[in-house]
XYZ file of C-alpha atoms in Angstrom:
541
model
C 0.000 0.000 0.000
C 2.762 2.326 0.892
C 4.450 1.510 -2.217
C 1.502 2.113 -4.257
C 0.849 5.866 -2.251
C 4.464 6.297 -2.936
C 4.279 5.586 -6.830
C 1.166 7.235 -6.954
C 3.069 10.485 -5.704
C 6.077 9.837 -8.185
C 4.004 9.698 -11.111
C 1.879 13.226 -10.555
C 5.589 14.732 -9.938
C 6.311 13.957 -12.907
C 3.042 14.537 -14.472
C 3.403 18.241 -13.270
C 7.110 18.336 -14.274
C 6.032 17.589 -18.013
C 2.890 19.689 -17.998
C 4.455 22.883 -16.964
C 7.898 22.605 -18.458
C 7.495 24.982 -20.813
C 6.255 27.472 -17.780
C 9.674 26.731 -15.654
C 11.994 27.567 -19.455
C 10.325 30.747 -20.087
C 10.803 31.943 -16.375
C 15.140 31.089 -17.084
C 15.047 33.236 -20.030
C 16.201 36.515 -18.194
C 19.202 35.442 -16.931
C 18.539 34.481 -13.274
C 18.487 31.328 -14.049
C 16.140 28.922 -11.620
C 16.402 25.245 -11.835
C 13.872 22.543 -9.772
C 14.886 19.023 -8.305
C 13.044 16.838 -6.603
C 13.915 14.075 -4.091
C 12.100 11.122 -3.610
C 9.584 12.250 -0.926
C 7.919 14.730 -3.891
C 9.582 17.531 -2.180
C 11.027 20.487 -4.739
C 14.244 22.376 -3.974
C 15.067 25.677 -6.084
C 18.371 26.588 -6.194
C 19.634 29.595 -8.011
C 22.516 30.873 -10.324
C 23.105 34.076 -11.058
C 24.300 35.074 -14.664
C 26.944 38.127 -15.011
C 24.913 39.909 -16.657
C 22.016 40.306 -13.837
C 24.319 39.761 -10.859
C 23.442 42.919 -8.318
C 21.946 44.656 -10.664
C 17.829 45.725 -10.438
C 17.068 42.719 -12.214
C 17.801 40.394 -9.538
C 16.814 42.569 -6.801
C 12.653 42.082 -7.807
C 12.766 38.879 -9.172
C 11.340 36.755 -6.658
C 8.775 39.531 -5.861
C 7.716 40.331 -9.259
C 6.660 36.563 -9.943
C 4.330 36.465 -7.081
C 2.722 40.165 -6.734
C 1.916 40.005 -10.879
C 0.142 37.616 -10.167
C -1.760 38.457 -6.759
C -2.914 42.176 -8.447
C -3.764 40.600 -12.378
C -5.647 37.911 -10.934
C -4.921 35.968 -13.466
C -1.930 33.453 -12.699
C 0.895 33.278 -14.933
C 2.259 29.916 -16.420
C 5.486 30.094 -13.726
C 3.016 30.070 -10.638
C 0.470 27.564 -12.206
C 3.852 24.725 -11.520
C 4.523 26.579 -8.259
C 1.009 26.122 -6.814
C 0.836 22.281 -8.326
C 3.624 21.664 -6.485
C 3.428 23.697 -3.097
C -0.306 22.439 -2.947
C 1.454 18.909 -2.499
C 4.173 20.343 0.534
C 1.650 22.084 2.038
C -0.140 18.634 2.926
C 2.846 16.212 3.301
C 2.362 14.090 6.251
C 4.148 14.602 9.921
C 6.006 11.680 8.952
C 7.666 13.873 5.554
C 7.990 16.863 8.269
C 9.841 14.635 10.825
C 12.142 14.402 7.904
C 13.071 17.713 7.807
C 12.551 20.339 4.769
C 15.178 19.850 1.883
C 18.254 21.240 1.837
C 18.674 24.395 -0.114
C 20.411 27.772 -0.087
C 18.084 29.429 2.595
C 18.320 26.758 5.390
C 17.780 29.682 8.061
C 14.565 30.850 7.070
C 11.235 29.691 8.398
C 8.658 28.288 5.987
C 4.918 28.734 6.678
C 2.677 25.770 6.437
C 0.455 28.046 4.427
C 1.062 27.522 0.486
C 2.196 30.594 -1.088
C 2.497 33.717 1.481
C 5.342 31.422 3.391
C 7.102 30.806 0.004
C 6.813 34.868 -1.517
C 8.288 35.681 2.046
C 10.667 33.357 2.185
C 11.567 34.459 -1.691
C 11.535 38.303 -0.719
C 14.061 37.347 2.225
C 16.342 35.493 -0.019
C 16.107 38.734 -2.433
C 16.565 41.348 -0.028
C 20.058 39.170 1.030
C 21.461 38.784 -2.343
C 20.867 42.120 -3.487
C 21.104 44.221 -0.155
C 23.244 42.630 1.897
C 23.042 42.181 5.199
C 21.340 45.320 7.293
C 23.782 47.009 8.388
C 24.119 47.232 12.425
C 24.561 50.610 13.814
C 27.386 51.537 15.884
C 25.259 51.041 19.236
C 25.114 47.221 17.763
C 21.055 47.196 18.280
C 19.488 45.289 16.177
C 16.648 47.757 15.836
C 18.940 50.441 14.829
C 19.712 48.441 11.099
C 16.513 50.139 9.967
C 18.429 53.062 9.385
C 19.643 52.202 6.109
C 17.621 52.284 3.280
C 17.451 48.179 1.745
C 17.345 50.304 -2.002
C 21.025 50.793 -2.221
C 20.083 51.462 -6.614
C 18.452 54.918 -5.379
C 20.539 58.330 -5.983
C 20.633 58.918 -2.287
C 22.286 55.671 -1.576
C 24.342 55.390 -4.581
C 25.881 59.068 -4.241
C 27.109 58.630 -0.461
C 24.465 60.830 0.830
C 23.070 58.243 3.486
C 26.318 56.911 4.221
C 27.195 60.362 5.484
C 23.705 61.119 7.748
C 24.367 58.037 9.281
C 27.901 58.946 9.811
C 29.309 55.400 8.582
C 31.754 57.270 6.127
C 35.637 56.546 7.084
C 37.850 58.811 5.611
C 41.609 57.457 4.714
C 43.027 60.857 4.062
C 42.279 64.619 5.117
C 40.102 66.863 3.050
C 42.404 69.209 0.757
C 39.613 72.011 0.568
C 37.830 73.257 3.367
C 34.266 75.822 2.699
C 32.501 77.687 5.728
C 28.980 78.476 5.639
C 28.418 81.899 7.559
C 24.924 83.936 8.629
C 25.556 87.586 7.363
C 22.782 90.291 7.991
C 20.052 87.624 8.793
C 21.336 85.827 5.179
C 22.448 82.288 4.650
C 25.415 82.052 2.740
C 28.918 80.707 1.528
C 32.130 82.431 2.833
C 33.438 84.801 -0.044
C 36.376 83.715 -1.336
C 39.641 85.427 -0.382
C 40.386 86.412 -3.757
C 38.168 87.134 -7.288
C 39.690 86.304 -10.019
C 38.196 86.066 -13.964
C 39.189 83.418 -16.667
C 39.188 83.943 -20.374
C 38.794 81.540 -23.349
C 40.232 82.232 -26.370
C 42.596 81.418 -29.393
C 41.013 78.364 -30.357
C 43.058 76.461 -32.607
C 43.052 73.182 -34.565
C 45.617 70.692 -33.284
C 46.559 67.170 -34.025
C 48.518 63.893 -32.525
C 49.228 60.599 -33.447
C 51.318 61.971 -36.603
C 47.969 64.002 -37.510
C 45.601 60.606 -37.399
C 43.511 62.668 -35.136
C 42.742 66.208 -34.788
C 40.843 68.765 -32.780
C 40.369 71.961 -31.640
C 41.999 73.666 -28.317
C 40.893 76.372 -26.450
C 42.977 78.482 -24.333
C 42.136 79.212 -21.098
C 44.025 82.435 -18.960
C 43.311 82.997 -15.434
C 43.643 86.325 -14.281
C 44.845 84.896 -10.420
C 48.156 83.372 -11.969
C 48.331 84.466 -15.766
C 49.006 81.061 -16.368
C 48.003 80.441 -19.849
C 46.795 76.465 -20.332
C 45.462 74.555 -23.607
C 42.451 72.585 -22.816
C 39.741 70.326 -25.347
C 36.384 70.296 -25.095
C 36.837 66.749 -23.209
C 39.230 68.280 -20.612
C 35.758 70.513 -19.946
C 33.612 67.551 -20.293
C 35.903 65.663 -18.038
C 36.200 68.634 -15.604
C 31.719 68.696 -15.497
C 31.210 65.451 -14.728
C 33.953 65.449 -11.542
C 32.430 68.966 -10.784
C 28.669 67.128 -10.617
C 30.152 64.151 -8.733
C 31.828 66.178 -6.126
C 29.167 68.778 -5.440
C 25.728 67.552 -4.956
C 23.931 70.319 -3.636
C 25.083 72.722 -6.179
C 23.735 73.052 -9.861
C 26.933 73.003 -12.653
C 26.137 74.764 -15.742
C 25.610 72.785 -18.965
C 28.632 72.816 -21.108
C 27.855 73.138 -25.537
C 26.344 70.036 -26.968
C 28.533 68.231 -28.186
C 28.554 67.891 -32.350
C 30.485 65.906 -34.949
C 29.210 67.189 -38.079
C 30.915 70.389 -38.885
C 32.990 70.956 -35.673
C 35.841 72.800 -37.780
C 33.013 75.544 -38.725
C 34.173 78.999 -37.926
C 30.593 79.889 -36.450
C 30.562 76.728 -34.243
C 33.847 77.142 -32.969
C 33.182 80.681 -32.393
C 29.722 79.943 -30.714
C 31.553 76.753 -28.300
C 34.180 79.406 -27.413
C 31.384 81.942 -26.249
C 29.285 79.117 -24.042
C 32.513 77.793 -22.710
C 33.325 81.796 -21.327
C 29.975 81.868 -20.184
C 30.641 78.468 -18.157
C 33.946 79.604 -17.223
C 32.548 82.531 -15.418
C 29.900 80.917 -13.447
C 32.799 78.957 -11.987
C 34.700 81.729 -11.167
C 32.090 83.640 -9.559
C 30.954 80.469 -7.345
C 32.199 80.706 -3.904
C 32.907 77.190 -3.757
C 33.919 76.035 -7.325
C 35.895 78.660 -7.717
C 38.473 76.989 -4.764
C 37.891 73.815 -5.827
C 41.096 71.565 -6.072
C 39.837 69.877 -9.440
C 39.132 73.576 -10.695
C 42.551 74.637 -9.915
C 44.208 72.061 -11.623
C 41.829 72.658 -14.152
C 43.584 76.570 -15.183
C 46.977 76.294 -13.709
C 48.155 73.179 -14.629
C 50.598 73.047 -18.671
C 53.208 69.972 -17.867
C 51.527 66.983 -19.232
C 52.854 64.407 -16.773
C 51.527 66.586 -14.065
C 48.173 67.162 -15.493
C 47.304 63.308 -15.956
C 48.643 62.882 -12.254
C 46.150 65.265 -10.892
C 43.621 64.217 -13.193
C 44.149 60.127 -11.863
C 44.232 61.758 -7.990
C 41.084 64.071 -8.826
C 39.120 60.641 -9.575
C 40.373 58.844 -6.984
C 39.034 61.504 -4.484
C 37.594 60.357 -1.662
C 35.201 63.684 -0.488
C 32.633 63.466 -3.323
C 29.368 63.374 -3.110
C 28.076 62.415 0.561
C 31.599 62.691 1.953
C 31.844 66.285 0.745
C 30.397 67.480 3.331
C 33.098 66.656 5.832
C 34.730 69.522 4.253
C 31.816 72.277 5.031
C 31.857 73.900 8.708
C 28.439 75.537 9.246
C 27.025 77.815 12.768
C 26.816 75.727 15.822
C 23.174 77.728 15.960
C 20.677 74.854 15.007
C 18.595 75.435 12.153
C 14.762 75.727 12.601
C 13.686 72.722 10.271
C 9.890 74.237 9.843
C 11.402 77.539 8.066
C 14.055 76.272 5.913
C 11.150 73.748 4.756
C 9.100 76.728 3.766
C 11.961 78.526 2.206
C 13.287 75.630 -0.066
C 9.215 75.143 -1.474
C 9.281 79.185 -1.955
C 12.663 78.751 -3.898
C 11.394 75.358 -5.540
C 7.651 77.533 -6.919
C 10.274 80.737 -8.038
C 11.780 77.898 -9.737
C 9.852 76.128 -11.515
C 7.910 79.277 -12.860
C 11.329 80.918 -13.874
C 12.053 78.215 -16.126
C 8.674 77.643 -18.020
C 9.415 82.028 -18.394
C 13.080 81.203 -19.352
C 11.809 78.679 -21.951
C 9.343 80.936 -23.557
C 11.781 83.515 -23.578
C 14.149 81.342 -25.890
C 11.731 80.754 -28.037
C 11.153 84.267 -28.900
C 14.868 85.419 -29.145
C 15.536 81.634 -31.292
C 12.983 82.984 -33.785
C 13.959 86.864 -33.720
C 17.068 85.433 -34.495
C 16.203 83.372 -37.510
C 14.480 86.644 -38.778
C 17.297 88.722 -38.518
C 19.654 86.383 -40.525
C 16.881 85.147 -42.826
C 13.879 87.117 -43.706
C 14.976 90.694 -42.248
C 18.212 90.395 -44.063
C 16.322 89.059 -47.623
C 13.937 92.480 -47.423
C 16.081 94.860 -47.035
C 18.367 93.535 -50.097
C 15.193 92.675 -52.281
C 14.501 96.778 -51.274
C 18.542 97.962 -52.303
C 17.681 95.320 -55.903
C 14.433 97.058 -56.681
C 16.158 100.778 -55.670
C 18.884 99.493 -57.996
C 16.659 98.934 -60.724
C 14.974 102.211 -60.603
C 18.580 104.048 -60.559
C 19.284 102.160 -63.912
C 15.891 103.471 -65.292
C 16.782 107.076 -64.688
C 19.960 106.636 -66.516
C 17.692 107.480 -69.896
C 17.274 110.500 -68.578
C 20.277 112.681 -68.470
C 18.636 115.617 -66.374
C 18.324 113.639 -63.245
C 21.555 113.032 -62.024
C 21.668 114.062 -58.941
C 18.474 111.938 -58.236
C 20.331 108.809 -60.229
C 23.284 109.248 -58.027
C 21.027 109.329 -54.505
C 18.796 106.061 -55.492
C 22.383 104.401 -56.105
C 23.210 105.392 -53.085
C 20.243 104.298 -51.360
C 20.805 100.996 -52.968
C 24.180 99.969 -51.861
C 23.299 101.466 -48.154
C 19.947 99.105 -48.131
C 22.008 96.510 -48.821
C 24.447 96.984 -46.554
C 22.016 97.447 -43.816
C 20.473 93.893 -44.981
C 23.822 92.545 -44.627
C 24.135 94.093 -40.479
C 21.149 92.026 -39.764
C 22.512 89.076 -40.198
C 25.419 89.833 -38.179
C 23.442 91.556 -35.543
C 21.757 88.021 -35.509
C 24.750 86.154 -35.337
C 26.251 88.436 -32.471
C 24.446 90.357 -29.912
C 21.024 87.933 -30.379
C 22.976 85.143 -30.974
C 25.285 85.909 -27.338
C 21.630 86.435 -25.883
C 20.672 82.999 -26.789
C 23.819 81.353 -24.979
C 23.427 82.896 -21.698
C 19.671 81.951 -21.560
C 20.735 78.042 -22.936
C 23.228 78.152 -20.055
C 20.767 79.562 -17.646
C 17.952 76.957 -18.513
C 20.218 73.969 -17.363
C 21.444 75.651 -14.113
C 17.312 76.091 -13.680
C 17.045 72.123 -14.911
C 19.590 70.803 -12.599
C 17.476 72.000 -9.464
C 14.998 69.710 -8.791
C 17.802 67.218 -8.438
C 19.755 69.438 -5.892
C 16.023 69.731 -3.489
C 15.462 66.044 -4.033
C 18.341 65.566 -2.421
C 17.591 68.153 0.441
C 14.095 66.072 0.739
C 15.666 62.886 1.021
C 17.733 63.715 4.173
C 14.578 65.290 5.976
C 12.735 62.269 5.320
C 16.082 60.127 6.821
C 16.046 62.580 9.393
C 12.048 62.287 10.073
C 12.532 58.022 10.141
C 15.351 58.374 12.603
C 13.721 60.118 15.300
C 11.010 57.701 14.738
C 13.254 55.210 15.574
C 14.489 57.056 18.541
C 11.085 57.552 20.101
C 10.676 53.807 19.496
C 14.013 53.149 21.797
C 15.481 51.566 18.283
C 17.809 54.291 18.244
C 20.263 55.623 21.078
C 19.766 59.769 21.767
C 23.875 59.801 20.763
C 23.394 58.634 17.163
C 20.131 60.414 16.725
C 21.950 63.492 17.903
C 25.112 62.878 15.685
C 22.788 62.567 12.467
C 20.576 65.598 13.130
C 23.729 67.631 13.081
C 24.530 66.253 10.105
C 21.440 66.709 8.182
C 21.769 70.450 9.780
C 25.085 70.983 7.448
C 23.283 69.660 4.228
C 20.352 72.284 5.067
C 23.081 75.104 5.690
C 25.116 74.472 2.821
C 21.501 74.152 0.654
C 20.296 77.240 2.434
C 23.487 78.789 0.944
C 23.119 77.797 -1.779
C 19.915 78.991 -2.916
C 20.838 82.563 -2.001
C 23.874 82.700 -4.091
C 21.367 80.931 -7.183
C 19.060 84.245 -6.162
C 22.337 86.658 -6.028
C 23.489 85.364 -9.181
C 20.050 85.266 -10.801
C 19.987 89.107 -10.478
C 23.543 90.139 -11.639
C 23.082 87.753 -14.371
C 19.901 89.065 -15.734
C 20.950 92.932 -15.160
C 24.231 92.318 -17.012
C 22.634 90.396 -19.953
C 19.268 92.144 -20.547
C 21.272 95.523 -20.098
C 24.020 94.881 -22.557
C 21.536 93.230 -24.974
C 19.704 96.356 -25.157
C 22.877 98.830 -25.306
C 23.500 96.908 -28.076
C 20.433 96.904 -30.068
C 19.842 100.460 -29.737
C 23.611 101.253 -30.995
C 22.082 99.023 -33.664
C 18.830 100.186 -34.500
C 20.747 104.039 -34.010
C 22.933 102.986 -36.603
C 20.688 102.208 -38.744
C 18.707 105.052 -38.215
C 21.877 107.876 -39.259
C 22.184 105.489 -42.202
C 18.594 106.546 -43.326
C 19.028 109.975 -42.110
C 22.188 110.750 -44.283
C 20.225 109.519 -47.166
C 17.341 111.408 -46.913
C 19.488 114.202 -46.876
C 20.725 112.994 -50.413
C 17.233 113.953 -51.786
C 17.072 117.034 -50.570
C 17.305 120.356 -53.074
C-alpha cells in the first residue's frame, strides 16, 4: 500500500514536471536562471545561479517579488506560478512523517517556511532577495538590532548610490584629510557661503586646430588664462567635459552649468567654434564667480596646470578623491546655531515655486529670441536687399534721362546702403542675439539641474524624520540620533546657501545680460537710423 501511495506520488511529480515545463523555461530566459529538483519524498528544492549579466543589478533585486505580486494584483496566474502552486499544494499537505524528515536542503536553510502555500514561500523568496541584493542590514554603531533600519534596503536609489546616506548616518571613514575646506556663515540675517579670499576672472580664447598621433587625429583647443596666476593652459572640449562630470560628482547640492552640446558634423566651422568658445566663457565665469567652485582643487588644476605628466597625475588623484558626493560634506563647517527645520522647509518650497515658474518664463523667452534670431539672418536680411535690388533697378531706369543726375546718383546710393544694412542684420543676428541665446541656454540647465539638488535636500529630511522615529521607538540611542541631526543640519546650511547665491546670481546675471543686450540693439537700430538719415538728406534740393 505504501508503495503504491508512494508511486502514486512519483508519477503526478512527474506529471506536473512535463505539464508545466514549458512554464519553468520561459521563467530562465532573463538570466537568473532557476532550476527545480526533486527528491524522492515529492519535495522540490530551487536553487539559483546568477548570470553576469544580472548579478546585483535591479534585475535580480525584484525577481522573486515580481513573480508572485503580478500575479496576486492581475488575478490571473501566470504559467510560472500555475507549476509553483501544483507543487506547493502537495508540501503544504505532506504528512508529519515527511515533516519529521526535515525540509530539503537548499540555499536558505535559516529561514522559516509557513505551512500556508504561497504567502510562506513569496516571504521566504523576498528574504532570499533582499540578502542577495542588499546585503546584510547594516548594524549601527550602538550594535542594536533595531537600529539596522536606518539604512535604506534600495542601495540602486541616488541617495544611496551618491554617499548621501552613508554620510547622515555617519558610517563614512575617511583614509586621508580633506584638501579644501568651505565655511557656511549667517551675514545680515542671510544664509550664505564664505566669499572667497580672492576674485579672479578666466578667459577663453585662441582656439586652434591641433593634431597627434602623426595628424591621425585632430581637434580643436581652447585656451584658457586665469587672471589669479596668468598662467596660460590649452584645454579640449573633453578636458571641460571631463572637468563637469567630476564637478557634478563632487558637489551635490550645487547646480553646474551645462557645457555646448557636443557635435560631430561640422565641428571645424568657424561659427561653431566661435559659438563653443562663447558658451565655454559663459561656463567659465559661473565657476569663477561660485564661492565654492571657484576653490575647488579639481578647478585649480583645471587653469593652472601646462606639464603633461603633471596634469594626468592630478587628473588620476582628482578621480580617486575620496570627499565626493556624501563625503563632501566633511569639508563644510556651518554655525553651531541649530537650524529651525519648519522655516528652511518653507523657504526651499518658496525657492522650488520661483523655480519652476522661472524656467517655463526662461523657456518661452528662448523661443522668442531663437525665432527673432532666424528673422534677422533670414527674412529681415532678404527684405532689405530685395529693397537695395528694386532701388537698384529704378537708378538704372533714370539713366535714360540725363537731367536727373543728382536723383540717379542718390537712389544708387540708397541701394548699396539698403544693402548693406540687410547685410548688419545678419550679423546683428549672429552676435548680440545670438550671445543672448547662450546665456539663456546656459541659464535653462542651471534652472534644470534644481529639482535634483532639493530632491536631495528632501531625502535627508525624510532620513532625518525616520530616525527620530526610531528614537522615540528606543530603536535608536539619543547619541546617534543626535550625531545625524547635526549632520542633516550641514546639508540644510550648505543648501540654504546655496539657494541665495542661485538668487544673487540670478539678479547680476539678468541685469548684465538684458542691459548689454539692449545697449546693443539700440547702438544698432541708431545705426541704422543715421544710415537713413544721411540719405534722406541725399534727396534734398
Amino acid at each position: 500500500m505504501l508503495f503504491a501511495r508512494g508511486r502514486s506520488s512519483s508519477s503526478i511529480d512527474s506529471e506536473a514536471i512535463r505539464s508545466h515545463s514549458v512554464c519553468y523555461i520561459d521563467a530562465t530566459k532573463d538570466g537568473d536562471k532557476l532550476s527545480a529538483s526533486f527528491v524522492a519524498n515529492g519535495n522540490r528544492r530551487r536553487s539559483r545561479s546568477q548570470s553576469r549579466a544580472t548579478s546585483g543589478s535591479r534585475t535580480d533585486l525584484s525577481t522573486d517579488d515580481e513573480n508572485g505580486s503580478s500575479a496576486a494584483i492581475s488575478g490571473r496566474p501566470s504559467p510560472s506560478s500555475c507549476a509553483e502552486n501544483a507543487i506547493l499544494t502537495k508540501e503544504g499537505t505532506k504528512t508529519d512523517e515527511q515533516a519529521k524528515d526535515g525540509p530539503p536542503s537548499s540555499r536558505n536553510n535559516g529561514s522559516k517556511e509557513t505551512p500556508g502555500g504561497n504567502a510562506g514561500v513569496v516571504s521566504q523568496q523576498r528574504q532570499v532577495s533582499r540578502s542577495r541584493s542588499a546585503g546584510p542590514d547594516t548594524i549601527s554603531n550602538s550594535g542594536k538590532p533595531g537600529a539596522s533600519r536606518m539604512k535604506t534596503i534600495n542601495r540602486f536609489s541616488n541617495f544611496v548610490k551618491s554617499g548621501m546616506e552613508s554620510y547622515i548616518l555617519t558610517q563614512s571613514k575617511m583614509s586621508s584629510e580633506p584638501g579644501e575646506r568651505h565655511e557656511v556663515i549667517v551675514k545680515n540675517g542671510r544664509i550664505m557661503w564664505a566669499p572667497p579670499s580672492h576674485k579672479y576672472t578666466c578667459l577663453v580664447d585662441k582656439p586652434k586646430k591641433e593634431s597627434k598621433l602623426k595628424g591621425l587625429k585632430s581637434f580643436i583647443a581652447y585656451s584658457v588664462t586665469s587672471s589669479l596666476t596668468n598662467i596660460q593652459v590649452s584645454r579640449r572640449y573633453k578636458h571641460f567635459d571631463w572637468l563637469h562630470e567630476q564637478l557634478s560628482n563632487k558637489y551635490l547640492l550645487i547646480p553646474i552649468p551645462p557645457l555646448p552640446e557636443k557635435q560631430v558634423s561640422g565641428r571645424y566651422e568657424e561659427d561653431l567654434i566661435e559659438h563653443r568658445k562663447c558658451i565655454l566663457q559663459l561656463w567659465v565665469d559661473k565657476i569663477c564667480r561660485h564661492p565654492v567652485l571657484s576653490q575647488s582643487e579639481v578647478w585649480q588644476h583645471f587653469i593652472t596646470t601646462t606639464d603633461e605628466k603633471k596634469w594626468k597625475n592630478g587628473k588620476r588623484t582628482a578621480e580617486k578623491d575620496e570627499y565626493v558626493g556624501g563625503n563632501f560634506f566633511n569639508c563644510v563647517s556651518v554655525p553651531t546655531q541649530p537650524v529651525d527645520s519648519a522655516s528652511a522647509d518653507k523657504q526651499v518650497e518658496s525657492f522650488v515655486k520661483s523655480v519652476r515658474s522661472l524656467d517655463d518664463s526662461i523657456k518661452n523667452l528662448y523661443v522668442c529670441i531663437t525665432e527673432t534670431q532666424k528673422r534677422l539672418v533670414g527674412p529681415y536680411k532678404a527684405n532689405w536687399q530685395k529693397m537695395a535690388a528694386a532701388l537698384d533697378s529704378l537708378g538704372q531706369s533714370f539713366q535714360l534721362d540725363h537731367s536727373s543726375a543728382p536723383v540717379k546718383s542718390a537712389i544708387a546710393q540708397s541701394a548699396n546702403v539698403l544693402h548693406k544694412i540687410g547685410a548688419q542684420h545678419e550679423e546683428h543676428g549672429k552676435t548680440t542675439t545670438e550671445q543672448l541665446m547662450d546665456f539663456i541656454y546656459t541659464y535653462k540647465g542651471v534652472l534644470s539641474g534644481i529639482p535634483d539638488v532639493v530632491n536631495i535636500h528632501k531625502s535627508a529630511f525624510a532620513k532625518l524624520s525616520h530616525n527620530d522615529r526610531l528614537m522615540m521607538e528606543g530603536k535608536l540611542s539619543p547619541q546617534e540620533a543626535e550625531a545625524i541631526h547635526r549632520r542633516v543640519e550641514v546639508i540644510t546650511y550648505a543648501m540654504l546657501a546655496e539657494i541665495n547665491h542661485i538668487s544673487q546670481e540670478a539678479n547680476d546675471d539678468f541685469r548684465l545680460s538684458l542691459g548689454t543686450y539692449f545697449a546693443k540693439e539700440a547702438d544698432f537700430y541708431t545705426n541704422i537710423g543715421q544710415q537713413l538719415g544721411k540719405l534722406a538728406d541725399q534727396f534734398k534740393k
